[in-house]
């Protein structure tokens, strides 16, 4: 604002960055956000009119008390939304649940967004972001990217709406198999691409090595456990 007299979104539009091939990460602090008390309300319209996508990753910011205001509002404005995860753990289904719950908290009403809206953002929204009509859907000519859910899993019961049951109750516990491009990468809930037990053991050792080195990278030479705002974060994510 000091340099250009515009919000970041207005400036990006002026210089030609916004468009259908642009993804804005998070896009939380737009001019309508309640923390900013900004006089204009133009940023959402700029994103919608230019076809720009917002990559919504709710968990990482919610841990710091920060919310998108709000998913339903962006969607109603015509903004394409995709769901992502950029924090530990990389649990995509949990990210969807968090997105749905926080959307309602931020909007202050239970009908701000539905499970189908969140699921669409996680599939079609992400595919649209990439300009791909062969992703995010089950259709002739599309890639065989899909998962298989055990609808008889206790957490899926009583079964009325499978998407709602998966997002709000079962989570990854009911996911049995996952295929990407027709190739199975998860069978019976276990990843096939690597030895999970071995990877976990090596990760644990790497974590210990990293924690030992933390003082050497901190200006005050502090140990890992003494670093402000980091001690509560999962050590693996910090590394």
mmCIF file of C-alpha atoms in Angstrom:
data_model
loop_
_atom_site.group_PDB
_atom_site.id
_atom_site.type_symbol
_atom_site.label_atom_id
_atom_site.label_comp_id
_atom_site.label_asym_id
_atom_site.label_seq_id
_atom_site.Cartn_x
_atom_site.Cartn_y
_atom_site.Cartn_z
ATOM 1 C CA UNK A 1 0.000 0.000 0.000
ATOM 2 C CA UNK A 2 2.809 2.411 0.827
ATOM 3 C CA UNK A 3 4.509 1.764 -2.507
ATOM 4 C CA UNK A 4 1.544 1.499 -4.861
ATOM 5 C CA UNK A 5 -1.564 2.786 -3.106
ATOM 6 C CA UNK A 6 -3.268 -0.530 -3.858
ATOM 7 C CA UNK A 7 -3.969 -3.770 -2.071
ATOM 8 C CA UNK A 8 -1.689 -6.646 -3.121
ATOM 9 C CA UNK A 9 -4.534 -8.156 -5.163
ATOM 10 C CA UNK A 10 -5.213 -4.846 -6.946
ATOM 11 C CA UNK A 11 -1.519 -4.461 -7.689
ATOM 12 C CA UNK A 12 -1.247 -8.018 -9.050
ATOM 13 C CA UNK A 13 -4.194 -7.322 -11.342
ATOM 14 C CA UNK A 14 -2.637 -4.066 -12.556
ATOM 15 C CA UNK A 15 0.613 -5.745 -13.563
ATOM 16 C CA UNK A 16 -1.181 -8.645 -15.261
ATOM 17 C CA UNK A 17 -0.413 -11.442 -12.831
ATOM 18 C CA UNK A 18 -3.984 -12.456 -12.014
ATOM 19 C CA UNK A 19 -5.642 -14.924 -14.376
ATOM 20 C CA UNK A 20 -6.804 -18.481 -14.877
ATOM 21 C CA UNK A 21 -3.206 -19.702 -14.751
ATOM 22 C CA UNK A 22 -2.496 -18.058 -11.391
ATOM 23 C CA UNK A 23 -2.857 -19.573 -7.936
ATOM 24 C CA UNK A 24 -2.879 -17.317 -4.885
ATOM 25 C CA UNK A 25 -1.710 -19.222 -1.830
ATOM 26 C CA UNK A 26 -4.080 -18.817 1.153
ATOM 27 C CA UNK A 27 -5.430 -15.388 0.107
ATOM 28 C CA UNK A 28 -6.647 -14.766 3.641
ATOM 29 C CA UNK A 29 -5.883 -11.115 4.292
ATOM 30 C CA UNK A 30 -7.866 -9.546 1.472
ATOM 31 C CA UNK A 31 -9.473 -6.150 1.849
ATOM 32 C CA UNK A 32 -12.651 -7.563 3.452
ATOM 33 C CA UNK A 33 -10.877 -9.378 6.309
ATOM 34 C CA UNK A 34 -12.063 -8.196 9.721
ATOM 35 C CA UNK A 35 -8.532 -7.824 11.077
ATOM 36 C CA UNK A 36 -7.610 -5.206 8.465
ATOM 37 C CA UNK A 37 -10.494 -2.720 8.781
ATOM 38 C CA UNK A 38 -9.808 -1.731 5.185
ATOM 39 C CA UNK A 39 -12.209 0.673 3.458
ATOM 40 C CA UNK A 40 -12.564 -1.187 0.125
ATOM 41 C CA UNK A 41 -14.228 -4.504 -0.759
ATOM 42 C CA UNK A 42 -12.842 -5.207 -4.222
ATOM 43 C CA UNK A 43 -10.326 -8.036 -3.868
ATOM 44 C CA UNK A 44 -12.749 -10.955 -4.159
ATOM 45 C CA UNK A 45 -14.279 -9.473 -7.298
ATOM 46 C CA UNK A 46 -10.817 -9.099 -8.854
ATOM 47 C CA UNK A 47 -10.067 -12.767 -8.203
ATOM 48 C CA UNK A 48 -13.416 -13.907 -9.582
ATOM 49 C CA UNK A 49 -13.360 -11.707 -12.684
ATOM 50 C CA UNK A 50 -9.867 -12.839 -13.647
ATOM 51 C CA UNK A 51 -10.493 -16.529 -12.971
ATOM 52 C CA UNK A 52 -7.709 -16.636 -10.389
ATOM 53 C CA UNK A 53 -7.665 -19.623 -8.033
ATOM 54 C CA UNK A 54 -7.208 -19.551 -4.266
ATOM 55 C CA UNK A 55 -5.323 -22.478 -2.747
ATOM 56 C CA UNK A 56 -6.973 -22.912 0.643
ATOM 57 C CA UNK A 57 -4.885 -24.693 3.304
ATOM 58 C CA UNK A 58 -6.799 -24.107 6.548
ATOM 59 C CA UNK A 59 -4.899 -26.147 9.131
ATOM 60 C CA UNK A 60 -1.570 -24.330 9.091
ATOM 61 C CA UNK A 61 -3.177 -20.932 9.735
ATOM 62 C CA UNK A 62 -5.838 -22.161 12.155
ATOM 63 C CA UNK A 63 -3.069 -23.313 14.491
ATOM 64 C CA UNK A 64 -2.177 -19.649 14.786
ATOM 65 C CA UNK A 65 -5.753 -18.503 15.264
ATOM 66 C CA UNK A 66 -6.162 -17.260 11.686
ATOM 67 C CA UNK A 67 -9.221 -18.032 9.525
ATOM 68 C CA UNK A 68 -10.242 -17.473 5.929
ATOM 69 C CA UNK A 69 -13.304 -15.174 5.992
ATOM 70 C CA UNK A 70 -14.786 -17.298 4.616
ATOM 71 C CA UNK A 71 -14.924 -20.255 2.211
ATOM 72 C CA UNK A 72 -18.611 -19.774 1.458
ATOM 73 C CA UNK A 73 -18.110 -16.070 0.796
ATOM 74 C CA UNK A 74 -15.306 -16.716 -1.704
ATOM 75 C CA UNK A 75 -17.371 -19.392 -3.406
ATOM 76 C CA UNK A 76 -20.441 -17.147 -3.608
ATOM 77 C CA UNK A 77 -18.299 -14.421 -5.179
ATOM 78 C CA UNK A 78 -17.340 -16.839 -7.967
ATOM 79 C CA UNK A 79 -13.753 -17.490 -6.893
ATOM 80 C CA UNK A 80 -12.359 -20.898 -7.818
ATOM 81 C CA UNK A 81 -11.074 -22.623 -4.701
ATOM 82 C CA UNK A 82 -8.786 -25.602 -4.356
ATOM 83 C CA UNK A 83 -7.891 -27.404 -1.143
ATOM 84 C CA UNK A 84 -4.300 -28.125 -0.183
ATOM 85 C CA UNK A 85 -2.186 -29.074 2.780
ATOM 86 C CA UNK A 86 1.193 -27.578 3.563
ATOM 87 C CA UNK A 87 1.748 -28.625 7.147
ATOM 88 C CA UNK A 88 2.278 -31.737 9.205
ATOM 89 C CA UNK A 89 0.509 -34.131 9.095
ATOM 90 C CA UNK A 90 -0.221 -34.301 5.377
ATOM 91 C CA UNK A 91 -3.712 -35.671 5.930
ATOM 92 C CA UNK A 92 -5.865 -34.475 3.087
ATOM 93 C CA UNK A 93 -9.180 -35.777 4.409
ATOM 94 C CA UNK A 94 -8.530 -34.090 7.744
ATOM 95 C CA UNK A 95 -7.786 -30.885 5.822
ATOM 96 C CA UNK A 96 -11.204 -31.110 4.178
ATOM 97 C CA UNK A 97 -12.909 -31.540 7.539
ATOM 98 C CA UNK A 98 -11.040 -28.561 8.943
ATOM 99 C CA UNK A 99 -11.970 -26.454 5.917
ATOM 100 C CA UNK A 100 -15.658 -27.254 6.371
ATOM 101 C CA UNK A 101 -15.756 -26.599 10.104
ATOM 102 C CA UNK A 102 -13.742 -23.380 9.997
ATOM 103 C CA UNK A 103 -15.834 -22.058 7.114
ATOM 104 C CA UNK A 104 -18.888 -22.261 9.354
ATOM 105 C CA UNK A 105 -17.080 -20.778 12.328
ATOM 106 C CA UNK A 106 -15.824 -17.846 10.254
ATOM 107 C CA UNK A 107 -19.229 -17.233 8.687
ATOM 108 C CA UNK A 108 -21.035 -17.593 11.989
ATOM 109 C CA UNK A 109 -23.657 -19.924 10.586
ATOM 110 C CA UNK A 110 -23.955 -23.646 9.945
ATOM 111 C CA UNK A 111 -25.084 -23.426 6.337
ATOM 112 C CA UNK A 112 -22.177 -21.387 5.009
ATOM 113 C CA UNK A 113 -20.747 -24.387 3.199
ATOM 114 C CA UNK A 114 -21.663 -28.029 2.666
ATOM 115 C CA UNK A 115 -19.590 -31.184 2.471
ATOM 116 C CA UNK A 116 -20.219 -31.333 -1.284
ATOM 117 C CA UNK A 117 -18.799 -27.807 -1.696
ATOM 118 C CA UNK A 118 -15.602 -28.798 0.089
ATOM 119 C CA UNK A 119 -15.337 -32.076 -1.831
ATOM 120 C CA UNK A 120 -15.783 -30.216 -5.121
ATOM 121 C CA UNK A 121 -12.979 -27.799 -4.243
ATOM 122 C CA UNK A 122 -10.734 -30.749 -3.414
ATOM 123 C CA UNK A 123 -11.389 -32.410 -6.769
ATOM 124 C CA UNK A 124 -12.844 -30.290 -9.572
ATOM 125 C CA UNK A 125 -11.517 -27.045 -8.092
ATOM 126 C CA UNK A 126 -7.962 -28.320 -8.047
ATOM 127 C CA UNK A 127 -8.258 -29.746 -11.571
ATOM 128 C CA UNK A 128 -9.640 -26.465 -12.877
ATOM 129 C CA UNK A 129 -6.676 -24.714 -11.298
ATOM 130 C CA UNK A 130 -4.328 -26.808 -13.415
ATOM 131 C CA UNK A 131 -6.405 -26.434 -16.568
ATOM 132 C CA UNK A 132 -6.993 -30.184 -16.571
ATOM 133 C CA UNK A 133 -10.339 -31.760 -17.432
ATOM 134 C CA UNK A 134 -8.865 -35.250 -17.033
ATOM 135 C CA UNK A 135 -8.405 -34.854 -13.283
ATOM 136 C CA UNK A 136 -10.751 -34.536 -10.327
ATOM 137 C CA UNK A 137 -13.583 -36.568 -11.827
ATOM 138 C CA UNK A 138 -14.630 -40.045 -12.851
ATOM 139 C CA UNK A 139 -15.384 -39.787 -16.580
ATOM 140 C CA UNK A 140 -14.380 -41.345 -19.914
ATOM 141 C CA UNK A 141 -10.926 -40.083 -20.853
ATOM 142 C CA UNK A 142 -10.060 -38.966 -17.335
ATOM 143 C CA UNK A 143 -7.110 -40.391 -15.437
ATOM 144 C CA UNK A 144 -7.932 -43.290 -13.147
ATOM 145 C CA UNK A 145 -7.269 -41.383 -9.922
ATOM 146 C CA UNK A 146 -9.645 -42.623 -7.264
ATOM 147 C CA UNK A 147 -9.974 -44.040 -3.783
ATOM 148 C CA UNK A 148 -12.119 -46.826 -2.417
ATOM 149 C CA UNK A 149 -13.910 -46.352 0.896
ATOM 150 C CA UNK A 150 -15.155 -49.134 3.149
ATOM 151 C CA UNK A 151 -18.749 -48.023 3.652
ATOM 152 C CA UNK A 152 -19.223 -50.802 6.226
ATOM 153 C CA UNK A 153 -16.548 -49.307 8.482
ATOM 154 C CA UNK A 154 -18.088 -48.429 11.876
ATOM 155 C CA UNK A 155 -17.131 -44.771 11.473
ATOM 156 C CA UNK A 156 -19.163 -44.607 8.252
ATOM 157 C CA UNK A 157 -22.324 -45.760 10.034
ATOM 158 C CA UNK A 158 -25.191 -45.049 9.867
ATOM 159 C CA UNK A 159 -24.672 -44.421 6.169
ATOM 160 C CA UNK A 160 -26.845 -41.694 4.701
ATOM 161 C CA UNK A 161 -24.490 -39.408 2.747
ATOM 162 C CA UNK A 162 -21.117 -41.112 2.067
ATOM 163 C CA UNK A 163 -19.278 -37.829 1.475
ATOM 164 C CA UNK A 164 -20.503 -36.360 4.746
ATOM 165 C CA UNK A 165 -19.688 -39.561 6.626
ATOM 166 C CA UNK A 166 -16.169 -39.614 5.181
ATOM 167 C CA UNK A 167 -15.434 -35.940 5.879
ATOM 168 C CA UNK A 168 -17.064 -35.494 9.253
ATOM 169 C CA UNK A 169 -16.723 -38.894 10.885
ATOM 170 C CA UNK A 170 -14.578 -41.594 9.306
ATOM 171 C CA UNK A 171 -11.703 -39.661 7.801
ATOM 172 C CA UNK A 172 -8.811 -41.729 6.463
ATOM 173 C CA UNK A 173 -9.763 -44.697 8.685
ATOM 174 C CA UNK A 174 -12.339 -45.876 6.155
ATOM 175 C CA UNK A 175 -10.131 -45.444 3.069
ATOM 176 C CA UNK A 176 -8.998 -48.906 1.952
ATOM 177 C CA UNK A 177 -7.394 -48.470 -1.475
ATOM 178 C CA UNK A 178 -5.981 -45.560 -3.490
ATOM 179 C CA UNK A 179 -5.138 -45.505 -7.195
ATOM 180 C CA UNK A 180 -3.244 -42.842 -9.143
ATOM 181 C CA UNK A 181 -3.221 -43.098 -12.921
ATOM 182 C CA UNK A 182 -4.619 -46.595 -12.595
ATOM 183 C CA UNK A 183 -1.739 -47.742 -10.403
ATOM 184 C CA UNK A 184 -2.526 -48.809 -6.858
ATOM 185 C CA UNK A 185 -0.458 -46.910 -4.286
ATOM 186 C CA UNK A 186 -2.372 -47.822 -1.117
ATOM 187 C CA UNK A 187 -3.733 -51.298 -0.362
ATOM 188 C CA UNK A 188 -5.756 -52.075 2.749
ATOM 189 C CA UNK A 189 -4.773 -48.721 4.225
ATOM 190 C CA UNK A 190 -1.024 -49.215 3.740
ATOM 191 C CA UNK A 191 1.272 -47.389 1.321
ATOM 192 C CA UNK A 192 2.914 -49.665 -1.225
ATOM 193 C CA UNK A 193 5.676 -47.387 -2.502
ATOM 194 C CA UNK A 194 7.981 -47.740 0.500
ATOM 195 C CA UNK A 195 8.652 -49.585 3.729
ATOM 196 C CA UNK A 196 6.645 -47.502 6.195
ATOM 197 C CA UNK A 197 8.298 -48.920 9.321
ATOM 198 C CA UNK A 198 11.781 -48.344 7.945
ATOM 199 C CA UNK A 199 10.922 -44.813 6.806
ATOM 200 C CA UNK A 200 9.507 -43.989 10.241
ATOM 201 C CA UNK A 201 12.633 -45.244 11.983
ATOM 202 C CA UNK A 202 14.903 -43.229 9.703
ATOM 203 C CA UNK A 203 12.706 -40.160 10.187
ATOM 204 C CA UNK A 204 13.034 -40.505 13.955
ATOM 205 C CA UNK A 205 16.820 -40.600 13.686
ATOM 206 C CA UNK A 206 16.825 -37.610 11.335
ATOM 207 C CA UNK A 207 14.691 -35.685 13.797
ATOM 208 C CA UNK A 208 17.176 -36.297 16.613
ATOM 209 C CA UNK A 209 20.065 -35.141 14.431
ATOM 210 C CA UNK A 210 18.163 -32.015 13.426
ATOM 211 C CA UNK A 211 17.218 -31.144 17.016
ATOM 212 C CA UNK A 212 20.870 -31.393 18.033
ATOM 213 C CA UNK A 213 21.827 -28.905 15.315
ATOM 214 C CA UNK A 214 19.112 -26.324 16.063
ATOM 215 C CA UNK A 215 21.272 -24.140 18.395
ATOM 216 C CA UNK A 216 23.806 -23.674 15.611
ATOM 217 C CA UNK A 217 21.173 -22.127 13.359
ATOM 218 C CA UNK A 218 19.569 -19.858 15.951
ATOM 219 C CA UNK A 219 20.979 -16.344 16.462
ATOM 220 C CA UNK A 220 20.824 -16.764 20.251
ATOM 221 C CA UNK A 221 21.999 -20.366 20.283
ATOM 222 C CA UNK A 222 18.737 -21.581 21.820
ATOM 223 C CA UNK A 223 17.834 -25.234 22.018
ATOM 224 C CA UNK A 224 14.848 -26.527 20.096
ATOM 225 C CA UNK A 225 12.599 -26.774 23.161
ATOM 226 C CA UNK A 226 13.271 -23.154 24.082
ATOM 227 C CA UNK A 227 12.339 -21.541 20.812
ATOM 228 C CA UNK A 228 9.242 -19.367 21.071
ATOM 229 C CA UNK A 229 6.136 -20.622 19.237
ATOM 230 C CA UNK A 230 7.998 -23.645 17.935
ATOM 231 C CA UNK A 231 7.998 -25.893 20.985
ATOM 232 C CA UNK A 232 4.277 -26.604 20.489
ATOM 233 C CA UNK A 233 4.712 -27.537 16.832
ATOM 234 C CA UNK A 234 5.437 -31.138 15.798
ATOM 235 C CA UNK A 235 9.200 -31.482 15.689
ATOM 236 C CA UNK A 236 9.052 -33.240 12.361
ATOM 237 C CA UNK A 237 7.281 -30.261 10.801
ATOM 238 C CA UNK A 238 9.844 -27.858 12.282
ATOM 239 C CA UNK A 239 12.643 -29.904 10.730
#
